[in-house]
Short mmCIF file of C-alpha atoms and ligand atoms in Angstrom, two decimals:
data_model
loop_
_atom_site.label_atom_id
_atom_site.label_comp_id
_atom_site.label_asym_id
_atom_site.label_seq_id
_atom_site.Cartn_x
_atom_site.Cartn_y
_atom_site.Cartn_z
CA UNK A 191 -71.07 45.36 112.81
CA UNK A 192 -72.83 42.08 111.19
CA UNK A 193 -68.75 40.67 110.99
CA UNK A 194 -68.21 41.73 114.70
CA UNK A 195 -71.18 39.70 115.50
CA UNK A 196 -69.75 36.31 113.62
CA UNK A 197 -66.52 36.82 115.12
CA UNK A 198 -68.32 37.18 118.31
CA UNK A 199 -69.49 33.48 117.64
CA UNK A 200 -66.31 32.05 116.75
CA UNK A 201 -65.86 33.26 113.10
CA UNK A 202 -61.63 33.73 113.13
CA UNK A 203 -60.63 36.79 111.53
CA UNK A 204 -59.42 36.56 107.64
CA UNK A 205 -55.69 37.30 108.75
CA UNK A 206 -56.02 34.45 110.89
CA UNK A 207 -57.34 32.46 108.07
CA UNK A 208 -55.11 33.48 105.72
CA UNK A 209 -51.62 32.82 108.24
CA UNK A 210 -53.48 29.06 109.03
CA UNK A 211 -53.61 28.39 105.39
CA UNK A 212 -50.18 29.59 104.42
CA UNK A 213 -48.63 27.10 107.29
CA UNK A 214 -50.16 24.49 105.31
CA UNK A 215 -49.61 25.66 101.75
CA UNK A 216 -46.10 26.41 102.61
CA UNK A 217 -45.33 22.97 103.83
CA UNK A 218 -46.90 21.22 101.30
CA UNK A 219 -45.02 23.45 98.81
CA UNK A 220 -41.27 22.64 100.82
CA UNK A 221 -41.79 19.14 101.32
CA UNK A 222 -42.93 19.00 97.55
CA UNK A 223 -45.15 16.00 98.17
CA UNK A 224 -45.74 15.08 94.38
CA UNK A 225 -47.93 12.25 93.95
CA UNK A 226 -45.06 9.70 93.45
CA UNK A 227 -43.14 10.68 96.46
CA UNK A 228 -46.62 10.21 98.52
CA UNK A 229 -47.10 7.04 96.84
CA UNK A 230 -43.19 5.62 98.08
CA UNK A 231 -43.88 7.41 101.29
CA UNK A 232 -47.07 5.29 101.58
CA UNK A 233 -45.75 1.98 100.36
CA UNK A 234 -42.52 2.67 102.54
CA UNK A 235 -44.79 3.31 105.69
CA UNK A 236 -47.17 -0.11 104.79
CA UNK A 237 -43.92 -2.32 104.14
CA UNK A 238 -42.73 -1.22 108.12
CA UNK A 239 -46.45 -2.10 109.49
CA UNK A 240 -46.55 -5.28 107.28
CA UNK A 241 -44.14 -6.68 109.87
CA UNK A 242 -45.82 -6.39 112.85
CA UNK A 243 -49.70 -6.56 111.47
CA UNK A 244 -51.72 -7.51 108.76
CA UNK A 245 -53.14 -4.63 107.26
CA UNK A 246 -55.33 -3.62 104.80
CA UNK A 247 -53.08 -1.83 102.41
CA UNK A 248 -56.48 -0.48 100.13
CA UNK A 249 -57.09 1.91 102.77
CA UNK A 250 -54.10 4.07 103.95
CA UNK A 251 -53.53 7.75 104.10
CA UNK A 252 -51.15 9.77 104.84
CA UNK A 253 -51.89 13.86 105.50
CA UNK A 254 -50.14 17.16 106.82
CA UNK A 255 -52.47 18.38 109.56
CA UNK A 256 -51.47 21.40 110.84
CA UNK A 257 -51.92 22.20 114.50
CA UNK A 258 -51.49 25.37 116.67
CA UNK A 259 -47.82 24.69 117.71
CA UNK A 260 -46.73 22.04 114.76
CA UNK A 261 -47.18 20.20 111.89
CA UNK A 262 -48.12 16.80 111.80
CA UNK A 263 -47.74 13.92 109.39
CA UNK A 264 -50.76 11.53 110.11
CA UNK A 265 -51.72 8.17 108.34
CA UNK A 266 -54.58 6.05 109.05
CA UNK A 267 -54.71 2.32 107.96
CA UNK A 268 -56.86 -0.11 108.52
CA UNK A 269 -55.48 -3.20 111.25
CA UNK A 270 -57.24 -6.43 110.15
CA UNK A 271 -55.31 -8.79 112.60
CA UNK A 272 -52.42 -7.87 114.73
CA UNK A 273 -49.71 -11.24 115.05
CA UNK A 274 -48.90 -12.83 118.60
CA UNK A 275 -45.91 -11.32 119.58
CA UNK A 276 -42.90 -13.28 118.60
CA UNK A 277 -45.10 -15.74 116.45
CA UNK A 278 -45.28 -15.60 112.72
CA UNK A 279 -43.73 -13.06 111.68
CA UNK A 280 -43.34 -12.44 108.47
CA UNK A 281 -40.34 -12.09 106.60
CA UNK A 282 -41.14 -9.23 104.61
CA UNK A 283 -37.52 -6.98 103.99
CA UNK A 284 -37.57 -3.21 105.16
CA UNK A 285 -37.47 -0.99 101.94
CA UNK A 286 -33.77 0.45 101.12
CA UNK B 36 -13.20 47.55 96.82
CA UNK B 37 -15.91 45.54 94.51
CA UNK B 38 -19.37 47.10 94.64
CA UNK B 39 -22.27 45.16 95.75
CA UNK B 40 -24.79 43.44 93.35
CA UNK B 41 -28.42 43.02 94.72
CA UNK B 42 -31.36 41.48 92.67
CA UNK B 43 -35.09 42.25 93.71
CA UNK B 44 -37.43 39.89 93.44
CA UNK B 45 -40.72 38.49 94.88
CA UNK B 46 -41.96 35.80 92.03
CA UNK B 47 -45.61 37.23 91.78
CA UNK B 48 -46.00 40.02 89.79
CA UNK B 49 -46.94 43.86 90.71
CA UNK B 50 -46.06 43.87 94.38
CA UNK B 51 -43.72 46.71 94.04
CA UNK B 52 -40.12 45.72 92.61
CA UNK B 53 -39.92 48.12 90.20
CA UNK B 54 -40.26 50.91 93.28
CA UNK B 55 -38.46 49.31 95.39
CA UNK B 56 -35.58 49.25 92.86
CA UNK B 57 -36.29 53.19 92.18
CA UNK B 58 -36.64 54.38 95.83
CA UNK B 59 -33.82 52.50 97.52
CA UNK B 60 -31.47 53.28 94.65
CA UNK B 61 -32.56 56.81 94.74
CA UNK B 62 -31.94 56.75 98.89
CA UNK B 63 -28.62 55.15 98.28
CA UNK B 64 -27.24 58.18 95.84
CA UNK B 65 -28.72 60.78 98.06
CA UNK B 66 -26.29 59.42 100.62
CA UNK B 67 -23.33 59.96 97.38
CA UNK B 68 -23.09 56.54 96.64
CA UNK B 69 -22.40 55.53 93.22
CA UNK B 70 -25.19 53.59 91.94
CA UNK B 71 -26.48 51.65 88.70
CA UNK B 72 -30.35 50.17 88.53
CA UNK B 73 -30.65 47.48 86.13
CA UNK B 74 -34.07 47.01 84.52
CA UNK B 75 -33.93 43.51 84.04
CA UNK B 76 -37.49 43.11 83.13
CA UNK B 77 -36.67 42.28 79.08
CA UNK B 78 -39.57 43.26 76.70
CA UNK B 79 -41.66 44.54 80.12
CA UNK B 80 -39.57 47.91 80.36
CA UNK B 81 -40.84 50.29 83.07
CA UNK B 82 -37.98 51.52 85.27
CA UNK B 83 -37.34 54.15 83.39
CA UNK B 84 -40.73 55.76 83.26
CA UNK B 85 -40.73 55.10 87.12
CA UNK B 86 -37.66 57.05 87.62
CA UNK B 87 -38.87 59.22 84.64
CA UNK B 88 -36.04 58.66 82.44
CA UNK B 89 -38.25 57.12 79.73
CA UNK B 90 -37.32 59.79 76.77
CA UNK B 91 -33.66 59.47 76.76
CA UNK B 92 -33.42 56.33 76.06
CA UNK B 93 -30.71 55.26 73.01
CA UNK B 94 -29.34 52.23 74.19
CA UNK B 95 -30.84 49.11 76.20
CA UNK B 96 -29.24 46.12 78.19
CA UNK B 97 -29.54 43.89 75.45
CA UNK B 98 -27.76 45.94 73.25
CA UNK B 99 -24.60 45.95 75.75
CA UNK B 100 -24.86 42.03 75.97
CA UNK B 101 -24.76 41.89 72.28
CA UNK B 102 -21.53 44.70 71.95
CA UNK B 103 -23.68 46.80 70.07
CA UNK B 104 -22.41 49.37 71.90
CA UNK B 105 -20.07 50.22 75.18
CA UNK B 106 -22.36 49.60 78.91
CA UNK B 107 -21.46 53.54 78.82
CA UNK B 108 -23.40 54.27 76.34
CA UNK B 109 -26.61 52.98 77.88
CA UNK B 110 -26.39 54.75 80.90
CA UNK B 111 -28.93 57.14 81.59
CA UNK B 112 -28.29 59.73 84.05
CA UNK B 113 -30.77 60.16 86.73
CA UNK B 114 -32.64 63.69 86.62
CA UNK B 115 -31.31 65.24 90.10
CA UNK B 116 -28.63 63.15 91.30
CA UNK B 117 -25.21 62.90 88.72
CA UNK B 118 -24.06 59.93 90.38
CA UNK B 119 -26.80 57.64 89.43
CA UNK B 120 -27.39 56.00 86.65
CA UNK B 121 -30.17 53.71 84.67
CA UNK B 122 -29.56 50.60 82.35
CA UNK B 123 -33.23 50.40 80.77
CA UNK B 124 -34.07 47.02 79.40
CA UNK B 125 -35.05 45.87 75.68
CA UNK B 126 -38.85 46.81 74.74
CA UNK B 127 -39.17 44.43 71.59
CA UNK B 128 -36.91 41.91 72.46
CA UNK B 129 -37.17 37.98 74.25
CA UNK B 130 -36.33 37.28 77.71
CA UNK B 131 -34.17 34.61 76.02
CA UNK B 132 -31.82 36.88 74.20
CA UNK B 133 -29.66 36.98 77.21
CA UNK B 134 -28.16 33.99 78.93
CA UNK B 135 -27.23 34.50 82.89
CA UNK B 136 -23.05 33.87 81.75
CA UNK B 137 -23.76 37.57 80.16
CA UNK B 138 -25.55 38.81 83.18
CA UNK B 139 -22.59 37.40 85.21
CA UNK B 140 -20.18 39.29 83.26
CA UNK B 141 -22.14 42.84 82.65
CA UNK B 142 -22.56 42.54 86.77
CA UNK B 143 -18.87 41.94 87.73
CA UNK B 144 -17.88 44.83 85.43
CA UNK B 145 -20.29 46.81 86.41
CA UNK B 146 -19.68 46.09 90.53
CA UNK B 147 -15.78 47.72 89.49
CA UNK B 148 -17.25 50.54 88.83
CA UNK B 149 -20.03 51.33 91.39
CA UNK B 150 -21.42 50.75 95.03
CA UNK B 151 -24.01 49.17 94.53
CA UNK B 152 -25.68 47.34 91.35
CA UNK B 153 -29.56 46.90 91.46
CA UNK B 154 -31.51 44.59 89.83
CA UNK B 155 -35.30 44.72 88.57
CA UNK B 156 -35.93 41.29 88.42
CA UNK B 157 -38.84 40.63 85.85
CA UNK B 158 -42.11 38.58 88.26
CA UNK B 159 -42.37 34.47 87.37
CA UNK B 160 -39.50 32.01 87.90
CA UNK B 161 -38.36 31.40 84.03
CA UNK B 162 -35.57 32.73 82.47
CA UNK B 163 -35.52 36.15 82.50
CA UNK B 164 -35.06 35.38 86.57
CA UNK B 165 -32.50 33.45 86.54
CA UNK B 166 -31.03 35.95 84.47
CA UNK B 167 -31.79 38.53 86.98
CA UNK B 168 -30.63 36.41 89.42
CA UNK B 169 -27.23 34.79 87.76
CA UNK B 170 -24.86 37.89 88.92
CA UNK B 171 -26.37 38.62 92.35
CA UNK B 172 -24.56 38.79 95.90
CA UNK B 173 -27.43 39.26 97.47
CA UNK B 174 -31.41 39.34 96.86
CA UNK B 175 -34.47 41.37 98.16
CA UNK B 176 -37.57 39.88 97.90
CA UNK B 177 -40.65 42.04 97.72
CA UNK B 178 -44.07 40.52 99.14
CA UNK B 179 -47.52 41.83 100.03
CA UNK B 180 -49.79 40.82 102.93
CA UNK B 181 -51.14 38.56 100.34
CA UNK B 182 -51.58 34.48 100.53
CA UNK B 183 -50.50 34.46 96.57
CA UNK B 184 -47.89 36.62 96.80
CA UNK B 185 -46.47 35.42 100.17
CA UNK B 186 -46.87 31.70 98.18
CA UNK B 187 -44.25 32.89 95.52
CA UNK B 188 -42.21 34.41 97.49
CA UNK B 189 -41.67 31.44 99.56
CA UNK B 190 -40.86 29.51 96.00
CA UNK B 191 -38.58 32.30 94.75
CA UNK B 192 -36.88 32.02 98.43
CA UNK B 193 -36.27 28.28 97.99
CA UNK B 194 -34.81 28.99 94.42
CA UNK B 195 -32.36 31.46 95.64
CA UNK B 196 -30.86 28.97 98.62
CA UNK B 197 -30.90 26.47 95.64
CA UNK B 198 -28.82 28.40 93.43
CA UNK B 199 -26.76 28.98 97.01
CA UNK B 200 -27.24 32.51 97.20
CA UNK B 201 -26.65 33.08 100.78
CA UNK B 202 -27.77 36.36 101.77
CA UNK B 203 -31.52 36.92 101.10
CA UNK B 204 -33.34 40.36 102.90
CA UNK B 205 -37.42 40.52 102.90
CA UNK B 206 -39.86 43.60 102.64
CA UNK B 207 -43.49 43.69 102.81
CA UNK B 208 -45.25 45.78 100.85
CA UNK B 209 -48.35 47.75 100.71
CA UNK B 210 -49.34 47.21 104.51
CA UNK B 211 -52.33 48.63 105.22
CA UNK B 212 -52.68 49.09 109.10
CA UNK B 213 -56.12 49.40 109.87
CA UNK B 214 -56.44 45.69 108.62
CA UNK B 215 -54.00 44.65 110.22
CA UNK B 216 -55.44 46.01 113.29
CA UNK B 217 -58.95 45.03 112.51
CA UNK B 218 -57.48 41.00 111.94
CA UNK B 219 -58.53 41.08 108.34
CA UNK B 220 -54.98 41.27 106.64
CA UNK B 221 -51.62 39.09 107.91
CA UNK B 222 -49.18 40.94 110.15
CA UNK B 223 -45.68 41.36 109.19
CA UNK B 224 -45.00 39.12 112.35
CA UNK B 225 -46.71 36.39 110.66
CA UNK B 226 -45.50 36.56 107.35
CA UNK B 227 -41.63 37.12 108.47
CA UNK B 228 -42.74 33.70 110.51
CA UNK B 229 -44.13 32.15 107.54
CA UNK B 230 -41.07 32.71 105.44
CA UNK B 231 -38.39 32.63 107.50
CA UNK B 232 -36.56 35.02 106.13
CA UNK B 233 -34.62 38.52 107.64
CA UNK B 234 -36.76 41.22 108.13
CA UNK B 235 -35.54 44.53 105.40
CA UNK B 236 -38.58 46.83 105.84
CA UNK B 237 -42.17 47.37 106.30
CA UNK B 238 -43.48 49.66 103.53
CA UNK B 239 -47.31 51.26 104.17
CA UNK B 240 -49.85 50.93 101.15
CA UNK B 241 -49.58 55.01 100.37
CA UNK B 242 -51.16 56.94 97.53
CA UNK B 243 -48.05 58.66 97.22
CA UNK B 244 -46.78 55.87 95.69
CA UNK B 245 -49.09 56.07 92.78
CA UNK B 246 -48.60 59.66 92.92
CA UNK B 247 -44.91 59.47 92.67
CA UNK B 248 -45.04 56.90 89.73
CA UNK B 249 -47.44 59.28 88.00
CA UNK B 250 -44.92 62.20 88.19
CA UNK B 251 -42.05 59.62 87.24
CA UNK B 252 -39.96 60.89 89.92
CA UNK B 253 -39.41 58.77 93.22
CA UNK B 254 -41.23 59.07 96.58
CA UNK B 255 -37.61 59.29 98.77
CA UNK B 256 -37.08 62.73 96.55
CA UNK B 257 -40.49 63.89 98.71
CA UNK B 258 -40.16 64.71 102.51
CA UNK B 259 -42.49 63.86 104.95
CA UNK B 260 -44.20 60.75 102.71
CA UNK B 261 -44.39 57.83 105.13
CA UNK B 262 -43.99 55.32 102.20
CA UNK B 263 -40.74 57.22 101.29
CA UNK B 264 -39.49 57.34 104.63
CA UNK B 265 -40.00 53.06 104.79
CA UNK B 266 -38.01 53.03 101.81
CA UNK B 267 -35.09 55.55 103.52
CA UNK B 268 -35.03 52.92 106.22
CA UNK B 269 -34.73 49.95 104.19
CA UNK B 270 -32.00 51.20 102.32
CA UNK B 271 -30.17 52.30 105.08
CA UNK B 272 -30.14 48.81 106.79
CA UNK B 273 -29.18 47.31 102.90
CA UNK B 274 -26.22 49.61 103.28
CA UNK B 275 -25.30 48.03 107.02
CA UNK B 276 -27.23 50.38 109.49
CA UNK B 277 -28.60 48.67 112.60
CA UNK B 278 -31.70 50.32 112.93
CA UNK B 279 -35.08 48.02 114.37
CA UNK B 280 -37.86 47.24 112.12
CA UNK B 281 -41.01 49.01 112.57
CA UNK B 282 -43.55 45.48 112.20
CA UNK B 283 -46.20 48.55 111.47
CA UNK B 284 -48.69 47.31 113.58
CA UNK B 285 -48.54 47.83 117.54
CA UNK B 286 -52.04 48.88 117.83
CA UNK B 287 -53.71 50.94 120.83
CA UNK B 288 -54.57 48.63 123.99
CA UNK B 289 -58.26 48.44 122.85
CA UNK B 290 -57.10 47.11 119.82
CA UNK B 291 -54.95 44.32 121.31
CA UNK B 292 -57.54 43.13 123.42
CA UNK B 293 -60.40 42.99 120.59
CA UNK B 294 -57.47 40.74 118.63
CA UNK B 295 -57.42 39.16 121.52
CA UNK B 296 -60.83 38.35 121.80
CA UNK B 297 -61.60 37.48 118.65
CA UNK B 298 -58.34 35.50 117.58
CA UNK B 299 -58.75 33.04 120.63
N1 ATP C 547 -46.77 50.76 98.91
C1 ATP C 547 -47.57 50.94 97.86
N2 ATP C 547 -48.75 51.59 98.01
C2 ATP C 547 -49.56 51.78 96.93
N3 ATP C 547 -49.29 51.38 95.69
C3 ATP C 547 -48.14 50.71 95.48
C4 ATP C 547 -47.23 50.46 96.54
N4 ATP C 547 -46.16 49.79 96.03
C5 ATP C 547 -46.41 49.64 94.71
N5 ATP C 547 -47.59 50.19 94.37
C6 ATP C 547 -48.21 50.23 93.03
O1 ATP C 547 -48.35 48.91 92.57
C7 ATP C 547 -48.11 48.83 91.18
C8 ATP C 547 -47.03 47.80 90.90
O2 ATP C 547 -45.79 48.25 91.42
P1 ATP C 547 -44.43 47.89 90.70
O3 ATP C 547 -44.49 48.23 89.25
O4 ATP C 547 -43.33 48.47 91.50
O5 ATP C 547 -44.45 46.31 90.89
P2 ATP C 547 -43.52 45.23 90.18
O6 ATP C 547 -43.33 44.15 91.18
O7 ATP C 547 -42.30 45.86 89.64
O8 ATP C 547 -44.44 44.75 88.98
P3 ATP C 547 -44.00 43.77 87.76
O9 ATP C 547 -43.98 42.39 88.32
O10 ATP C 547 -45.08 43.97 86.76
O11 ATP C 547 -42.66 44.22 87.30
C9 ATP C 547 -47.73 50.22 90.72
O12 ATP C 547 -48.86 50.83 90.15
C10 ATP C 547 -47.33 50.92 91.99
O13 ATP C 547 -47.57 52.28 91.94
MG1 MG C 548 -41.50 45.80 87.61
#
């Protein structure tokens, strides 16, 4: 009764949960995102931005965020000035 | 025309390989094919006290891969049915004592001389799987509702396409309805969604089971068990029926719309 109450306020049932969780889990697991590969994927993904904006490279993430229909690869990094367009840009060489 | 060699697997341990292996072999010499369950579980033996062949034992799989005696001479004939047969596994020995080159082999010969060739795949992802593994055609993977064991069997999954074996079946085990219906357990739906894999069978979380193991004899030898008759099913769709999967969970309409409620 008390749990038919909590889901009544929004509490999602445990299957729910659980199938939620296991999205994640399981991508994390298939990509096998080891702490190196994040770190290439992150330096990969700064060295693309570097060309079009200075950025500050200290504060970058990159996530899986899972949504209803998909999966998402998000990153957030600081902008601390974006270049005019077709002025200064640097010559910094895409990885690979 | 060679026999078929299927391993059965799920990476966790305890979901229910060991009566899987027992209950579809036992289905599949009840309809007179010739069969041979391997217990490839080395120094964890237990398929023979699940099929309740555990005194006759004289001979184990190890000895065969070592030629310390003829694969004949291991063979333990199932109680009731003469055309089935048991290969129990080494009590006191190491997983390592047999390389997957000898599982190859024992599984090829073997496949000459019978329909099907199961394998009781020990739980983890070491050696003793890959030995379990090394001769198979095909693989059944055993999960339960379970995040853990729905984890490793994703793993194990990814490990069989690695080692490029193709055709790869899925059962859930130990259902329990009512929380499935109440939201508090994952449906087969989403865990055949999570892992992507082809649907074998839905088996029920049953007493009998226990019951069954306690007696040492299987469940499909008992008639009207609902746990045995998931296992019938499965087999018969391992053996090429076409019959549609029971997801075990299409709940009254009172049901559906408190799920619906309280899932949205
Ligand atoms: N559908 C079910 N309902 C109830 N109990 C079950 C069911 N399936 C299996 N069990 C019980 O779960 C336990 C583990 O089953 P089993 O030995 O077949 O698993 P396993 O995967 O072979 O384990 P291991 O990894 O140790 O080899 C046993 O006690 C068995 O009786
Ligand atoms: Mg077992």
């Amino acid at each position: 009764m008390l749990k038919a109450i909590r889901r009544f306020f929004g509490e999602k049932a445990s299957g729910q949960v659980a199938r939620k969780r296991m999205q994640v889990v399981l991508m994390h697991d298939r990509l096998d995102l080891t702490p190196d590969v994040m770190e290439s994927l992150k330096n990969d993904i700064l060295a693309v931005l570097s060309r079009y904006m200075e950025i500050d490279d200290q504060t970058i993430r990159v996530d899986l965020e899972q949504g209803k229909e998909y999966t998402a690869l998000v990153s957030n990094v600081i902008i601390k000035r974006v270049y005019r367009a077709g002025v200064n840009l640097p010559e910094i060489p895409l990885p690979r | 025309m060679a026999g078929k060699v299927i391993v059965v697997t799920s990476g966790k341990g305890g979901v229910g390989k060991t009566t899987t292996v027992a209950n579809i072999g036992t289905t599949l010499a009840k309809k007179k094919y010739n069969v041979v369950l391997v217990d490839g579980d080395i120094g964890l033996r237990n398929l023979d006290v699940v099929m309740g062949v555990e005194n006759r034992i004289v001979y184990n799989l190890v000895d065969i891969i070592e030629g310390k005696c003829r694969k004949e001479q291991a063979m333990i004939r199932d109680r009731k049915l003469n055309n089935l047969f048991i290969i129990p596994s080494a009590q006191t020995r190491d997983k390592d004592s047999v390389q997957p080159e000898q599982m190859k082999q024992l599984c090829e010969e073997l496949a000459k001389e019978f329909d099907f060739v199961l394998i009781d795949c020990p739980a983890g992802i070491e050696q003793g799987f890959r030995n379990a593994i090394a001769g198979a055609a095909a693989a059944v993977v055993v999960t339960t509702p379970e995040v853990s064991a729905i984890r490793d069997a994703d793993r194990v999954i990814g490990l069989l396409e690695a080692s490029l074996l193709k055709e790869i079946h899925l059962i859930v085990n130990r259902l329990n309805q009512r929380m499935v219906k109440k939201g508090d357990m994952m449906s087969t739906e989403d865990i055949v969604s999570l892992l992507a894999v082809p649907l074998l069978g839905v088996v029920p979380e049953s007493e009998e089971v226990v019951i069954s193991t306690n007696r040492g004899v299987p469940l499909v030898h008992e008639r009207g068990s609902k746990a045995g008759q998931a296992f019938q099913l499965i087999a018969a769709r391992l053996q090429g029926e076409n019959i549609p999967v029971d997801m075990g969970n299409n709940g009254s309409f009172l049901g559906r719309m408190k799920r619906l409620i309280w899932n949205s």
